[in-house]
Amino acid sequence: ADIPVIPDLEDVQEEDLAMQVAAPPSVQVNRVLTYHDLDKDLMKYAAFQTLDGEVDLKLLTKVLSPEHELREDDVSWDWDHLFTEVSSELMTEWDLAQSERED
């Protein structure tokens, strides 16, 4: 009566989790804030001027660079041109260092 029995595959109905996909989260996004809006919020709210209630960020926020100074034009890189430019600068530096050692 105490003989162990191997169950049939049909009797064991386990879920196959590999084929199930979780539902994506639903987030309502009304609009994306611009850099200008973020800058105004940073200066307006005192919560952004301290970190963990201890570190004063007012000096940092006063010297942050404006967006127009940080924007750069997109420049495509050419591997051959870039390699030649860097190797030329390195050779110039090595030549200067070698001439200083000789003096």
JSON list of C-alpha atoms in Angstrom, two decimals:
[
{"chain": "A", "resi": 1, "resn": "ALA", "atom": "CA", "xyz": [0.00, 0.00, 0.00]},
{"chain": "A", "resi": 2, "resn": "ASP", "atom": "CA", "xyz": [2.99, 2.33, 0.53]},
{"chain": "A", "resi": 3, "resn": "ILE", "atom": "CA", "xyz": [4.38, 1.94, -2.98]},
{"chain": "A", "resi": 4, "resn": "PRO", "atom": "CA", "xyz": [5.34, 5.32, -4.50]},
{"chain": "A", "resi": 5, "resn": "VAL", "atom": "CA", "xyz": [3.63, 6.06, -7.79]},
{"chain": "A", "resi": 6, "resn": "ILE", "atom": "CA", "xyz": [5.02, 8.26, -10.57]},
{"chain": "A", "resi": 7, "resn": "PRO", "atom": "CA", "xyz": [2.22, 10.57, -11.67]},
{"chain": "A", "resi": 8, "resn": "ASP", "atom": "CA", "xyz": [1.21, 10.83, -15.31]},
{"chain": "A", "resi": 9, "resn": "LEU", "atom": "CA", "xyz": [2.07, 14.01, -17.18]},
{"chain": "A", "resi": 10, "resn": "GLU", "atom": "CA", "xyz": [-1.62, 14.75, -17.74]},
{"chain": "A", "resi": 11, "resn": "ASP", "atom": "CA", "xyz": [-2.24, 14.61, -14.00]},
{"chain": "A", "resi": 12, "resn": "VAL", "atom": "CA", "xyz": [0.38, 17.25, -13.25]},
{"chain": "A", "resi": 13, "resn": "GLN", "atom": "CA", "xyz": [-0.82, 20.55, -14.66]},
{"chain": "A", "resi": 14, "resn": "GLU", "atom": "CA", "xyz": [1.98, 23.06, -14.02]},
{"chain": "A", "resi": 15, "resn": "GLU", "atom": "CA", "xyz": [1.89, 26.48, -15.58]},
{"chain": "A", "resi": 16, "resn": "ASP", "atom": "CA", "xyz": [4.41, 27.14, -18.28]},
{"chain": "A", "resi": 17, "resn": "LEU", "atom": "CA", "xyz": [5.70, 30.58, -17.20]},
{"chain": "A", "resi": 18, "resn": "ALA", "atom": "CA", "xyz": [8.14, 30.81, -20.08]},
{"chain": "A", "resi": 19, "resn": "MET", "atom": "CA", "xyz": [5.32, 31.46, -22.52]},
{"chain": "A", "resi": 20, "resn": "GLN", "atom": "CA", "xyz": [3.56, 34.10, -20.40]},
{"chain": "A", "resi": 21, "resn": "VAL", "atom": "CA", "xyz": [4.40, 37.77, -20.85]},
{"chain": "A", "resi": 22, "resn": "ALA", "atom": "CA", "xyz": [3.84, 40.39, -18.17]},
{"chain": "A", "resi": 23, "resn": "ALA", "atom": "CA", "xyz": [1.56, 43.24, -19.05]},
{"chain": "A", "resi": 24, "resn": "PRO", "atom": "CA", "xyz": [3.40, 46.53, -19.64]},
{"chain": "A", "resi": 25, "resn": "PRO", "atom": "CA", "xyz": [2.93, 49.25, -17.05]},
{"chain": "A", "resi": 26, "resn": "SER", "atom": "CA", "xyz": [0.47, 51.95, -17.93]},
{"chain": "A", "resi": 27, "resn": "VAL", "atom": "CA", "xyz": [1.79, 55.45, -17.36]},
{"chain": "A", "resi": 28, "resn": "GLN", "atom": "CA", "xyz": [0.02, 58.63, -18.33]},
{"chain": "A", "resi": 29, "resn": "VAL", "atom": "CA", "xyz": [2.41, 61.18, -19.83]},
{"chain": "A", "resi": 30, "resn": "ASN", "atom": "CA", "xyz": [0.80, 64.50, -20.51]},
{"chain": "A", "resi": 31, "resn": "ARG", "atom": "CA", "xyz": [3.85, 66.32, -21.84]},
{"chain": "A", "resi": 32, "resn": "VAL", "atom": "CA", "xyz": [7.61, 66.22, -21.74]},
{"chain": "A", "resi": 33, "resn": "LEU", "atom": "CA", "xyz": [9.25, 69.06, -19.86]},
{"chain": "A", "resi": 34, "resn": "THR", "atom": "CA", "xyz": [11.72, 71.23, -21.73]},
{"chain": "A", "resi": 35, "resn": "TYR", "atom": "CA", "xyz": [15.08, 72.34, -20.37]},
{"chain": "A", "resi": 36, "resn": "HIS", "atom": "CA", "xyz": [13.61, 75.80, -19.83]},
{"chain": "A", "resi": 37, "resn": "ASP", "atom": "CA", "xyz": [10.78, 74.38, -17.70]},
{"chain": "A", "resi": 38, "resn": "LEU", "atom": "CA", "xyz": [13.23, 72.31, -15.68]},
{"chain": "A", "resi": 39, "resn": "ASP", "atom": "CA", "xyz": [15.44, 75.36, -15.08]},
{"chain": "A", "resi": 40, "resn": "LYS", "atom": "CA", "xyz": [12.45, 77.37, -13.84]},
{"chain": "A", "resi": 41, "resn": "ASP", "atom": "CA", "xyz": [11.38, 74.53, -11.53]},
{"chain": "A", "resi": 42, "resn": "LEU", "atom": "CA", "xyz": [14.90, 74.19, -10.18]},
{"chain": "A", "resi": 43, "resn": "MET", "atom": "CA", "xyz": [15.03, 77.83, -9.16]},
{"chain": "A", "resi": 44, "resn": "LYS", "atom": "CA", "xyz": [11.42, 77.96, -7.93]},
{"chain": "A", "resi": 45, "resn": "TYR", "atom": "CA", "xyz": [11.24, 74.99, -5.59]},
{"chain": "A", "resi": 46, "resn": "ALA", "atom": "CA", "xyz": [13.34, 74.95, -2.43]},
{"chain": "A", "resi": 47, "resn": "ALA", "atom": "CA", "xyz": [13.30, 71.13, -2.44]},
{"chain": "A", "resi": 48, "resn": "PHE", "atom": "CA", "xyz": [15.71, 71.15, -5.39]},
{"chain": "A", "resi": 49, "resn": "GLN", "atom": "CA", "xyz": [18.12, 73.48, -3.61]},
{"chain": "A", "resi": 50, "resn": "THR", "atom": "CA", "xyz": [19.11, 70.98, -0.90]},
{"chain": "A", "resi": 51, "resn": "LEU", "atom": "CA", "xyz": [20.14, 67.36, -1.12]},
{"chain": "A", "resi": 52, "resn": "ASP", "atom": "CA", "xyz": [18.89, 65.06, 1.65]},
{"chain": "A", "resi": 53, "resn": "GLY", "atom": "CA", "xyz": [18.01, 68.17, 3.63]},
{"chain": "A", "resi": 54, "resn": "GLU", "atom": "CA", "xyz": [21.69, 68.67, 4.46]},
{"chain": "A", "resi": 55, "resn": "VAL", "atom": "CA", "xyz": [23.71, 69.59, 1.38]},
{"chain": "A", "resi": 56, "resn": "ASP", "atom": "CA", "xyz": [23.11, 73.10, 0.07]},
{"chain": "A", "resi": 57, "resn": "LEU", "atom": "CA", "xyz": [22.92, 73.11, -3.74]},
{"chain": "A", "resi": 58, "resn": "LYS", "atom": "CA", "xyz": [22.26, 76.85, -4.15]},
{"chain": "A", "resi": 59, "resn": "LEU", "atom": "CA", "xyz": [25.86, 77.59, -5.16]},
{"chain": "A", "resi": 60, "resn": "LEU", "atom": "CA", "xyz": [25.77, 74.81, -7.74]},
{"chain": "A", "resi": 61, "resn": "THR", "atom": "CA", "xyz": [22.50, 75.98, -9.24]},
{"chain": "A", "resi": 62, "resn": "LYS", "atom": "CA", "xyz": [23.86, 79.52, -9.58]},
{"chain": "A", "resi": 63, "resn": "VAL", "atom": "CA", "xyz": [26.80, 78.41, -11.74]},
{"chain": "A", "resi": 64, "resn": "LEU", "atom": "CA", "xyz": [25.06, 75.84, -13.93]},
{"chain": "A", "resi": 65, "resn": "SER", "atom": "CA", "xyz": [25.64, 76.53, -17.59]},
{"chain": "A", "resi": 66, "resn": "PRO", "atom": "CA", "xyz": [22.61, 77.51, -19.65]},
{"chain": "A", "resi": 67, "resn": "GLU", "atom": "CA", "xyz": [21.34, 75.10, -22.27]},
{"chain": "A", "resi": 68, "resn": "HIS", "atom": "CA", "xyz": [22.48, 77.14, -25.29]},
{"chain": "A", "resi": 69, "resn": "GLU", "atom": "CA", "xyz": [26.10, 76.92, -24.08]},
{"chain": "A", "resi": 70, "resn": "LEU", "atom": "CA", "xyz": [25.92, 73.14, -23.80]},
{"chain": "A", "resi": 71, "resn": "ARG", "atom": "CA", "xyz": [24.38, 72.43, -27.19]},
{"chain": "A", "resi": 72, "resn": "GLU", "atom": "CA", "xyz": [26.82, 71.29, -29.87]},
{"chain": "A", "resi": 73, "resn": "ASP", "atom": "CA", "xyz": [26.31, 70.62, -33.53]},
{"chain": "A", "resi": 74, "resn": "ASP", "atom": "CA", "xyz": [26.36, 67.00, -34.59]},
{"chain": "A", "resi": 75, "resn": "VAL", "atom": "CA", "xyz": [29.64, 66.19, -36.28]},
{"chain": "A", "resi": 76, "resn": "SER", "atom": "CA", "xyz": [30.19, 62.93, -38.09]},
{"chain": "A", "resi": 77, "resn": "TRP", "atom": "CA", "xyz": [33.46, 61.18, -37.29]},
{"chain": "A", "resi": 78, "resn": "ASP", "atom": "CA", "xyz": [35.62, 59.67, -39.95]},
{"chain": "A", "resi": 79, "resn": "TRP", "atom": "CA", "xyz": [37.84, 56.93, -38.53]},
{"chain": "A", "resi": 80, "resn": "ASP", "atom": "CA", "xyz": [40.81, 57.66, -40.81]},
{"chain": "A", "resi": 81, "resn": "HIS", "atom": "CA", "xyz": [40.73, 61.39, -40.12]},
{"chain": "A", "resi": 82, "resn": "LEU", "atom": "CA", "xyz": [40.32, 60.90, -36.36]},
{"chain": "A", "resi": 83, "resn": "PHE", "atom": "CA", "xyz": [43.13, 58.34, -36.18]},
{"chain": "A", "resi": 84, "resn": "THR", "atom": "CA", "xyz": [45.48, 60.61, -38.16]},
{"chain": "A", "resi": 85, "resn": "GLU", "atom": "CA", "xyz": [44.67, 63.60, -35.97]},
{"chain": "A", "resi": 86, "resn": "VAL", "atom": "CA", "xyz": [45.22, 61.75, -32.69]},
{"chain": "A", "resi": 87, "resn": "SER", "atom": "CA", "xyz": [48.41, 60.03, -33.83]},
{"chain": "A", "resi": 88, "resn": "SER", "atom": "CA", "xyz": [49.79, 63.36, -35.07]},
{"chain": "A", "resi": 89, "resn": "GLU", "atom": "CA", "xyz": [49.12, 65.00, -31.69]},
{"chain": "A", "resi": 90, "resn": "LEU", "atom": "CA", "xyz": [50.74, 62.10, -29.86]},
{"chain": "A", "resi": 91, "resn": "MET", "atom": "CA", "xyz": [53.83, 62.22, -32.05]},
{"chain": "A", "resi": 92, "resn": "THR", "atom": "CA", "xyz": [54.14, 65.97, -31.43]},
{"chain": "A", "resi": 93, "resn": "GLU", "atom": "CA", "xyz": [53.88, 65.46, -27.67]},
{"chain": "A", "resi": 94, "resn": "TRP", "atom": "CA", "xyz": [56.44, 62.64, -27.73]},
{"chain": "A", "resi": 95, "resn": "ASP", "atom": "CA", "xyz": [58.85, 64.74, -29.79]},
{"chain": "A", "resi": 96, "resn": "LEU", "atom": "CA", "xyz": [58.55, 67.63, -27.33]},
{"chain": "A", "resi": 97, "resn": "ALA", "atom": "CA", "xyz": [59.07, 65.34, -24.35]},
{"chain": "A", "resi": 98, "resn": "GLN", "atom": "CA", "xyz": [62.12, 63.75, -25.99]},
{"chain": "A", "resi": 99, "resn": "SER", "atom": "CA", "xyz": [63.69, 67.14, -26.82]},
{"chain": "A", "resi": 100, "resn": "GLU", "atom": "CA", "xyz": [63.12, 68.29, -23.21]},
{"chain": "A", "resi": 101, "resn": "ARG", "atom": "CA", "xyz": [64.89, 65.15, -21.92]},
{"chain": "A", "resi": 102, "resn": "GLU", "atom": "CA", "xyz": [67.84, 65.80, -24.19]},
{"chain": "A", "resi": 103, "resn": "ASP", "atom": "CA", "xyz": [68.19, 69.37, -22.90]}
]
